[in-house]
């Protein structure tokens, strides 16, 4: 099963969603069937959405051990954060 | 009461209802979890369609029967589904062959009913065809996968198609009711669906490296009659199971 039906990760953008979100995974022999199954399992066929499937083996993940060097946000070095510019009034959401 | 229209609606509703019941039997027994869900989804789509057709049939009849009365309190000879859908599930290839041959027919039928002169029929067809478009895509895909899979899956898929093929003649056999409804612009002539049906079926079977059975194999009179209430022995068992509870406790609400 793991050979013929590899694991796929499923990303879905809902009708009013801005970005694809990871919703889960499933087993399927190829991409087409993975999309069919993703539709049945994760979307209940809401119209106007988009599905991405990608083989789990094609995803590279960061290692939990790298947490500090990768994600420590250097909060003590204020000059690294671009917070010193006044935003123009017209720009509402940024 | 518009008797032919009532009968016509029963034919539509019963075919969806009985196929839905058959697919429901697969729940928890599919070859893989995802297929199990897909079959159940198809069953639910068809049940929803059956409810709409039977509710409308009850309205047209005007005798106070609702969808439940029509589904649960009619006996075999009062059912109007095509014989193809009441057949046993068999193995997965048998189920897929039945689904594929029915889905393609269902799609072309609904495509015409979408333009029905009766706006209620047109509305139900417009809703249903979205679901059936997906059913056709899925069952066509599965037939190709099994036909063009291993030697064993190929042999099973071919046997399943040959076996189900006998029941396809009925799908295109117009009777007085079909012709009447077609002439009023409510329904359509089934014989007109045969060419587009055959073209799609042939294309898929060829891609699946399967042989298209002889046309003559679909034309035996013994394998039609469901739409007139003459069924195979299998329908009685389906109904006995499906109707047990409402028969045992008549008038109960749930």
Short mmCIF file of C-alpha atoms in Angstrom, two decimals, chain A residues 1 5 26-27 29-30 32-33 35-37 39-41 44-45 47, chain B residues 32 34-35 37-38 41 44-45 130-131 134-135 137-138 141-142 145:
data_model
loop_
_atom_site.label_atom_id
_atom_site.label_comp_id
_atom_site.label_asym_id
_atom_site.label_seq_id
_atom_site.Cartn_x
_atom_site.Cartn_y
_atom_site.Cartn_z
CA UNK A 1 0.00 0.00 0.00
CA UNK A 5 -0.71 4.21 -2.77
CA UNK A 26 -4.65 10.87 2.03
CA UNK A 27 -3.43 7.86 0.07
CA UNK A 29 -2.04 6.00 -6.60
CA UNK A 30 -1.63 9.21 -8.59
CA UNK A 32 -5.68 12.71 -10.45
CA UNK A 33 -7.14 10.25 -8.00
CA UNK A 35 -7.61 15.26 -6.28
CA UNK A 36 -10.80 13.23 -6.66
CA UNK A 37 -10.40 11.81 -3.20
CA UNK A 39 -12.70 16.57 -3.14
CA UNK A 40 -14.74 13.79 -1.54
CA UNK A 41 -12.92 13.77 1.77
CA UNK A 44 -17.93 18.29 0.43
CA UNK A 45 -17.90 19.87 -3.02
CA UNK A 47 -18.07 25.33 -5.40
CA UNK B 32 -9.82 1.51 0.35
CA UNK B 34 -11.02 6.96 0.04
CA UNK B 35 -13.06 4.80 -2.36
CA UNK B 37 -16.07 7.69 0.95
CA UNK B 38 -16.43 8.31 -2.76
CA UNK B 41 -20.86 10.40 -1.61
CA UNK B 44 -25.92 10.44 -1.05
CA UNK B 45 -26.06 12.46 -4.27
CA UNK B 130 -23.65 18.91 -11.50
CA UNK B 131 -23.37 15.82 -9.34
CA UNK B 134 -18.66 14.17 -11.37
CA UNK B 135 -20.09 10.64 -11.19
CA UNK B 137 -15.86 11.43 -14.54
CA UNK B 138 -15.13 9.19 -11.61
CA UNK B 141 -11.73 6.95 -14.67
CA UNK B 142 -12.15 3.79 -12.59
CA UNK B 145 -7.83 2.12 -14.30
#
